[in-house]
Coordinates of C-alpha atoms in Angstrom, one line a residue:
M12 CA 27.1 28.7 -3.0
R13 CA 24.9 30.4 -0.4
A14 CA 27.8 32.6 0.6
L15 CA 28.5 33.5 -3.0
L16 CA 24.8 34.3 -3.7
F17 CA 24.6 36.4 -0.4
G18 CA 27.8 38.2 -1.3
G19 CA 26.4 39.0 -4.8
C20 CA 23.2 40.5 -3.4
A21 CA 25.1 42.5 -0.9
T22 CA 27.3 43.9 -3.5
L23 CA 24.3 44.8 -5.7
F24 CA 22.6 46.5 -2.8
L25 CA 25.7 48.4 -1.8
A26 CA 26.2 49.5 -5.4
H27 CA 22.7 51.0 -5.5
A28 CA 22.6 52.3 -2.0
P29 CA 24.3 55.7 -2.8
V30 CA 21.7 56.3 -5.5
L31 CA 18.8 55.6 -3.1
A32 CA 20.5 57.8 -0.4
Q33 CA 21.0 60.7 -2.9
A34 CA 17.4 61.1 -4.0
T35 CA 16.8 64.7 -4.9
A36 CA 14.4 67.0 -3.0
Y37 CA 12.2 66.9 -6.0
E38 CA 12.0 63.1 -6.0
R39 CA 11.3 63.1 -2.3
A40 CA 8.6 65.8 -2.7
V41 CA 6.8 63.8 -5.4
T42 CA 6.9 60.7 -3.2
A43 CA 5.5 62.7 -0.3
R44 CA 2.8 64.2 -2.4
H45 CA 1.7 60.8 -3.8
A46 CA 1.8 59.4 -0.2
G47 CA -0.8 62.0 0.9
Q48 CA 1.6 64.3 2.7
P49 CA 1.1 67.7 0.8
A50 CA 2.6 69.9 3.5
A51 CA 5.8 67.9 3.5
A52 CA 5.8 67.9 -0.3
A53 CA 5.3 71.7 -0.4
Q54 CA 8.3 72.2 1.8
L55 CA 10.5 69.9 -0.3
F56 CA 9.4 71.6 -3.5
E57 CA 10.3 74.9 -2.0
E58 CA 13.8 73.6 -1.3
W59 CA 14.1 72.3 -4.8
L60 CA 12.8 75.5 -6.5
T61 CA 15.2 77.7 -4.6
A62 CA 17.9 76.3 -6.9
H63 CA 15.7 75.4 -9.9
S64 CA 13.2 78.2 -10.2
G65 CA 12.5 77.5 -13.8
D66 CA 11.5 73.8 -13.4
T67 CA 8.0 73.8 -14.7
D68 CA 7.2 70.2 -13.6
A69 CA 8.2 71.0 -10.0
L70 CA 6.2 74.2 -10.1
V71 CA 3.0 72.3 -11.2
Q72 CA 3.5 69.7 -8.5
Y73 CA 4.2 72.5 -6.0
G74 CA 1.0 74.2 -7.0
Y75 CA -1.1 71.1 -6.5
A76 CA 0.5 70.5 -3.1
L77 CA -0.2 74.1 -2.1
L78 CA -3.8 73.7 -3.2
A79 CA -4.2 70.6 -1.1
I80 CA -3.2 72.4 2.1
G81 CA -5.4 75.4 1.4
R82 CA -2.7 77.9 0.3
I83 CA -4.8 79.0 -2.7
D84 CA -3.2 82.3 -3.6
E85 CA 0.2 80.8 -3.6
A86 CA -1.0 77.8 -5.7
E87 CA -2.4 80.3 -8.2
Q88 CA 0.9 82.1 -8.4
A89 CA 2.7 78.8 -9.0
F90 CA 0.4 77.7 -11.9
A91 CA 0.6 81.3 -13.4
R92 CA 4.4 81.1 -13.3
V93 CA 4.3 77.8 -15.2
L94 CA 2.1 79.2 -17.9
T95 CA 4.5 82.2 -18.3
L96 CA 7.3 79.8 -18.9
A97 CA 5.3 77.2 -20.8
P98 CA 2.0 78.6 -22.1
E99 CA 0.7 75.2 -23.4
Y100 CA 1.3 73.3 -20.1
A101 CA -2.2 71.8 -19.7
D102 CA -1.7 70.6 -16.1
A103 CA -1.1 74.2 -15.1
S104 CA -4.2 75.5 -16.9
Q105 CA -6.2 72.8 -15.1
G106 CA -4.6 73.9 -11.8
L107 CA -5.9 77.5 -12.3
E108 CA -9.4 76.0 -13.0
R109 CA -9.2 74.2 -9.7
V110 CA -8.1 77.4 -7.9
A111 CA -11.2 79.1 -9.3
Q112 CA -13.5 76.2 -8.3
R113 CA -11.9 76.2 -4.7
R114 CA -12.5 79.9 -4.4
A115 CA -16.1 79.6 -5.6
S116 CA -16.7 76.7 -3.2
A117 CA -15.2 78.7 -0.3
M118 CA -17.5 81.6 -1.0
E119 CA -20.6 79.4 -1.3
A120 CA -19.8 77.4 1.8
R121 CA -21.2 80.0 4.2
R122 CA -20.7 79.9 7.9
A123 CA -23.3 81.1 10.5
F124 CA -22.6 84.7 11.6
I125 CA -24.0 87.6 13.4
Q126 CA -23.5 91.2 12.1
I127 CA -23.9 94.6 13.7
E128 CA -23.9 97.6 11.4
G129 CA -24.5 101.3 11.8
A130 CA -24.8 104.2 9.3
L131 CA -24.8 107.9 9.6
S132 CA -25.9 110.2 6.7
K133 CA -24.9 114.0 6.6
L134 CA -27.5 115.9 4.6
K135 CA -26.8 119.2 2.8
G136 CA -28.8 122.4 3.7
G137 CA -28.8 122.0 7.4
Q138 CA -31.2 119.1 7.5
N139 CA -31.1 116.6 10.4
D140 CA -28.8 113.6 10.0
W141 CA -30.1 110.2 9.1
R142 CA -29.2 107.3 11.2
E143 CA -29.5 103.5 11.0
F144 CA -28.5 100.7 13.3
G145 CA -29.1 97.0 12.5
I146 CA -28.4 93.5 13.7
A147 CA -28.5 90.5 11.2
A148 CA -28.0 86.8 11.6
S149 CA -27.3 84.2 9.0
V150 CA -27.7 80.4 9.7
P151 CA -27.1 77.7 7.1
L152 CA -29.7 75.0 7.5
N153 CA -27.7 72.6 5.4
A154 CA -25.2 72.7 2.5
R155 CA -27.8 74.2 0.1
T156 CA -30.2 76.4 2.3
T157 CA -29.5 79.5 4.4
I158 CA -31.8 81.6 6.4
D159 CA -31.0 85.3 7.1
A160 CA -32.9 87.4 9.6
R161 CA -32.5 91.1 10.4
G162 CA -33.8 94.0 12.4
T163 CA -33.0 97.6 11.5
W164 CA -33.8 100.8 13.3
Y165 CA -34.1 103.9 11.0
E166 CA -34.2 107.6 11.8
R167 CA -35.3 110.1 9.1
F168 CA -35.9 113.7 10.0
E169 CA -36.6 112.8 13.6
T170 CA -39.1 110.1 12.5
R171 CA -38.2 106.6 13.5
D172 CA -39.1 103.1 12.2
T173 CA -37.9 99.6 13.1
E174 CA -38.2 97.0 10.3
F175 CA -37.8 93.2 10.7
G176 CA -37.0 90.9 7.7
V177 CA -36.2 87.3 6.8
L178 CA -34.7 85.8 3.7
A179 CA -34.3 82.2 2.6
S180 CA -31.7 81.3 0.0
H181 CA -31.6 77.8 -1.6
R182 CA -29.1 76.4 -4.1
A183 CA -31.3 74.2 -6.3
D184 CA -28.4 72.8 -8.3
D185 CA -24.9 73.8 -9.5
A186 CA -26.4 76.4 -11.9
V187 CA -29.5 77.8 -10.1
W188 CA -29.9 79.7 -6.8
L189 CA -33.3 80.8 -5.4
R190 CA -34.3 83.5 -2.9
L191 CA -37.6 84.3 -1.1
G192 CA -38.0 86.8 1.7
G193 CA -40.3 89.3 3.4
S194 CA -40.3 92.1 5.9
F195 CA -42.7 94.1 8.1
T196 CA -42.5 97.4 10.1
P197 CA -44.8 97.8 13.1
S198 CA -46.7 101.2 12.9
A199 CA -44.7 102.2 9.8
A200 CA -44.0 105.9 9.2
F201 CA -41.9 105.7 6.1
R202 CA -40.5 102.1 5.8
P203 CA -42.7 99.4 4.2
E204 CA -45.6 98.2 6.3
H205 CA -44.9 94.8 4.7
S206 CA -43.0 93.5 1.7
L207 CA -42.3 90.4 -0.3
T208 CA -39.2 89.7 -2.4
A209 CA -38.2 86.8 -4.7
G210 CA -35.0 86.3 -6.8
I211 CA -33.1 83.8 -8.9
D212 CA -29.4 83.5 -10.0
F213 CA -28.5 81.3 -12.8
R214 CA -25.3 80.3 -14.5
I215 CA -25.2 81.6 -18.1
A216 CA -21.6 80.5 -18.8
K217 CA -18.7 79.1 -16.7
H218 CA -17.8 82.5 -15.2
T219 CA -21.0 84.4 -15.9
I220 CA -24.1 84.6 -13.6
G221 CA -27.5 86.1 -14.5
S222 CA -30.0 87.3 -12.0
F223 CA -33.5 88.6 -11.7
D224 CA -35.1 90.0 -8.5
T225 CA -38.6 91.4 -7.9
A226 CA -40.1 93.1 -4.9
Y227 CA -43.6 94.2 -3.7
Q228 CA -43.5 96.9 -1.0
Q229 CA -46.6 98.4 0.8
F230 CA -45.5 101.8 2.1
P231 CA -47.9 103.9 4.2
P232 CA -48.7 106.2 1.2
Q233 CA -48.5 103.8 -1.7
T234 CA -47.7 100.3 -3.2
V235 CA -44.4 99.9 -5.1
W236 CA -43.2 97.1 -7.4
S237 CA -39.6 96.8 -8.5
F238 CA -37.8 94.6 -11.0
R239 CA -34.0 94.2 -11.1
P240 CA -32.3 92.0 -13.8
G241 CA -28.5 91.8 -13.9
V242 CA -25.4 90.0 -15.0
T243 CA -22.2 89.3 -13.1
Q244 CA -19.0 88.4 -14.9
Y245 CA -16.1 86.9 -12.9
F246 CA -12.4 87.2 -14.0
G247 CA -9.0 86.1 -12.9
G248 CA -10.1 82.8 -11.4
G249 CA -12.9 84.4 -9.4
R250 CA -10.7 87.1 -7.9
Y251 CA -12.5 89.9 -9.8
A252 CA -16.2 90.5 -10.6
L253 CA -18.1 93.1 -12.6
A254 CA -21.9 93.3 -12.1
V255 CA -24.3 95.3 -14.2
H256 CA -27.9 95.7 -13.1
A257 CA -31.0 97.5 -14.4
R258 CA -33.9 98.6 -12.2
A259 CA -37.5 99.5 -13.0
V260 CA -39.9 100.8 -10.3
A261 CA -43.6 101.2 -10.6
A262 CA -45.7 103.0 -7.9
D263 CA -49.4 103.7 -7.6
G264 CA -50.5 106.4 -10.0
A265 CA -47.0 107.2 -11.2
D266 CA -44.9 106.7 -14.3
I267 CA -42.4 103.8 -14.3
L268 CA -38.9 105.0 -13.4
V269 CA -35.8 103.1 -14.6
G270 CA -32.2 103.1 -13.7
G271 CA -29.1 101.0 -13.4
S272 CA -25.9 100.3 -11.6
L273 CA -22.3 99.1 -12.2
Q274 CA -20.2 97.6 -9.5
G275 CA -16.7 96.1 -9.4
D276 CA -15.5 93.7 -6.7
Y277 CA -12.0 92.5 -5.8
F278 CA -11.8 89.4 -3.6
A279 CA -8.3 89.2 -2.1
D280 CA -9.3 85.9 -0.5
S281 CA -12.5 84.2 0.7
R282 CA -13.0 86.7 3.5
S283 CA -11.6 89.9 2.1
R284 CA -13.4 92.2 -0.4
I285 CA -13.1 95.6 -1.9
F286 CA -15.8 97.1 -4.0
A287 CA -16.8 100.4 -5.7
G288 CA -19.8 101.3 -7.9
F289 CA -22.0 103.8 -9.5
A290 CA -25.9 103.8 -9.5
T291 CA -28.6 106.0 -10.9
G292 CA -32.4 105.7 -10.9
P293 CA -35.3 105.3 -8.5
E294 CA -35.0 104.6 -4.7
T295 CA -37.5 104.5 -1.9
D296 CA -35.6 105.5 1.2
L297 CA -38.5 107.7 2.4
G298 CA -41.4 105.7 1.2
E299 CA -41.6 107.7 -2.0
V300 CA -40.1 106.9 -5.4
R301 CA -37.4 109.5 -6.2
D302 CA -34.5 109.6 -8.7
T303 CA -31.0 109.5 -7.3
T304 CA -27.4 109.2 -8.5
S305 CA -24.7 107.8 -6.2
L306 CA -21.0 106.9 -6.1
Y307 CA -19.9 104.4 -3.4
G308 CA -17.1 102.2 -2.3
G309 CA -16.0 100.1 0.6
G310 CA -14.8 96.7 1.8
E311 CA -14.7 93.8 4.3
F312 CA -11.6 92.6 6.0
P313 CA -10.8 89.9 8.5
V314 CA -9.4 90.8 12.0
T315 CA -9.2 87.2 13.3
D316 CA -10.4 83.8 12.1
S317 CA -13.9 84.6 13.2
I318 CA -14.2 88.4 13.2
S319 CA -14.4 90.8 10.3
L320 CA -14.9 94.6 9.9
S321 CA -16.6 96.3 7.1
G322 CA -17.1 99.9 6.0
S323 CA -18.3 101.9 3.1
I324 CA -18.9 105.6 2.0
A325 CA -21.3 106.9 -0.5
Q326 CA -22.2 110.2 -2.0
E327 CA -25.8 110.6 -3.2
W328 CA -27.3 113.3 -5.3
R329 CA -31.1 113.5 -5.1
A330 CA -33.6 114.9 -7.7
V331 CA -35.9 116.0 -4.9
G332 CA -34.6 116.8 -1.4
P333 CA -31.1 117.3 0.0
D334 CA -28.0 115.5 -1.3
R335 CA -26.3 113.3 1.3
T336 CA -23.0 111.7 2.3
E337 CA -23.3 108.3 4.1
G338 CA -20.7 106.5 6.1
R339 CA -21.3 102.9 7.2
V340 CA -19.4 100.5 9.6
G341 CA -20.1 96.9 10.4
F342 CA -18.8 94.2 12.7
K343 CA -19.3 90.5 11.9
V344 CA -18.6 87.4 14.1
S345 CA -18.6 84.1 12.4
L346 CA -19.9 81.2 14.5

């Protein structure tokens, strides 16, 4: 009897053994993903999708495996491919939302860094070039609060100033960010003798951020107040941004001047950025409020895991004084 029972079990096992041995790459990938092995799952899904490129279920699973191992751009492509094949596939839409959240979190989770930046401005009409050189450091105190400190040396028409500043940024909750800062310039010639700044960002909608900044600046010849409200709209899962700002500047004994700016950003990943913009209205580069119009563009790109290079160029047309072209280059080391 025992022999008969054993023989029956063995026969049943052998009958099913080929099925177990012939599990598809898709089935093994799902098993690996559920077992907490996303890297192995992603590799198996790639094997399966090579021969079954239109399998939307596999593409969704593949997207989540990629997201788990930090391959965010590829995860986005997988989810987008699913929605092209099956526009109503809810899991793929949720996957894109997670991609956007991961990008936002990566941008908000700032690392400590030191940045060195220099700028040279060529002025029309044979005027002396303007020069700048600055060093900045950013240190996150915790997950919500960051301190930024900077020192910048300026040269304008052979007159020199060195300005020091500090800015504290705090994330009050998931929808509100606060800023408070100040600066001073010893023996100021044209930079602010001292200044205070305050600002707030607040979430208006899921992908829309409002902002308001105000500043008090005590220049050698006058006191200047400025106000800057704005709105930033994110698109494409946080990959693109369009920011619109207005600006009003009030100086002692002078009319209020107003202006605005429009800037577009493209974030290739959490450390790469390209931007371009247009601005018109008041500026205080020489300690006096003057109307300017400018076009500018630039970007920041990683060289290694901890080093990034940045650069920009701007053309400025001034209502009073010479027009200028500015080139700016920066070098950032993440700590």
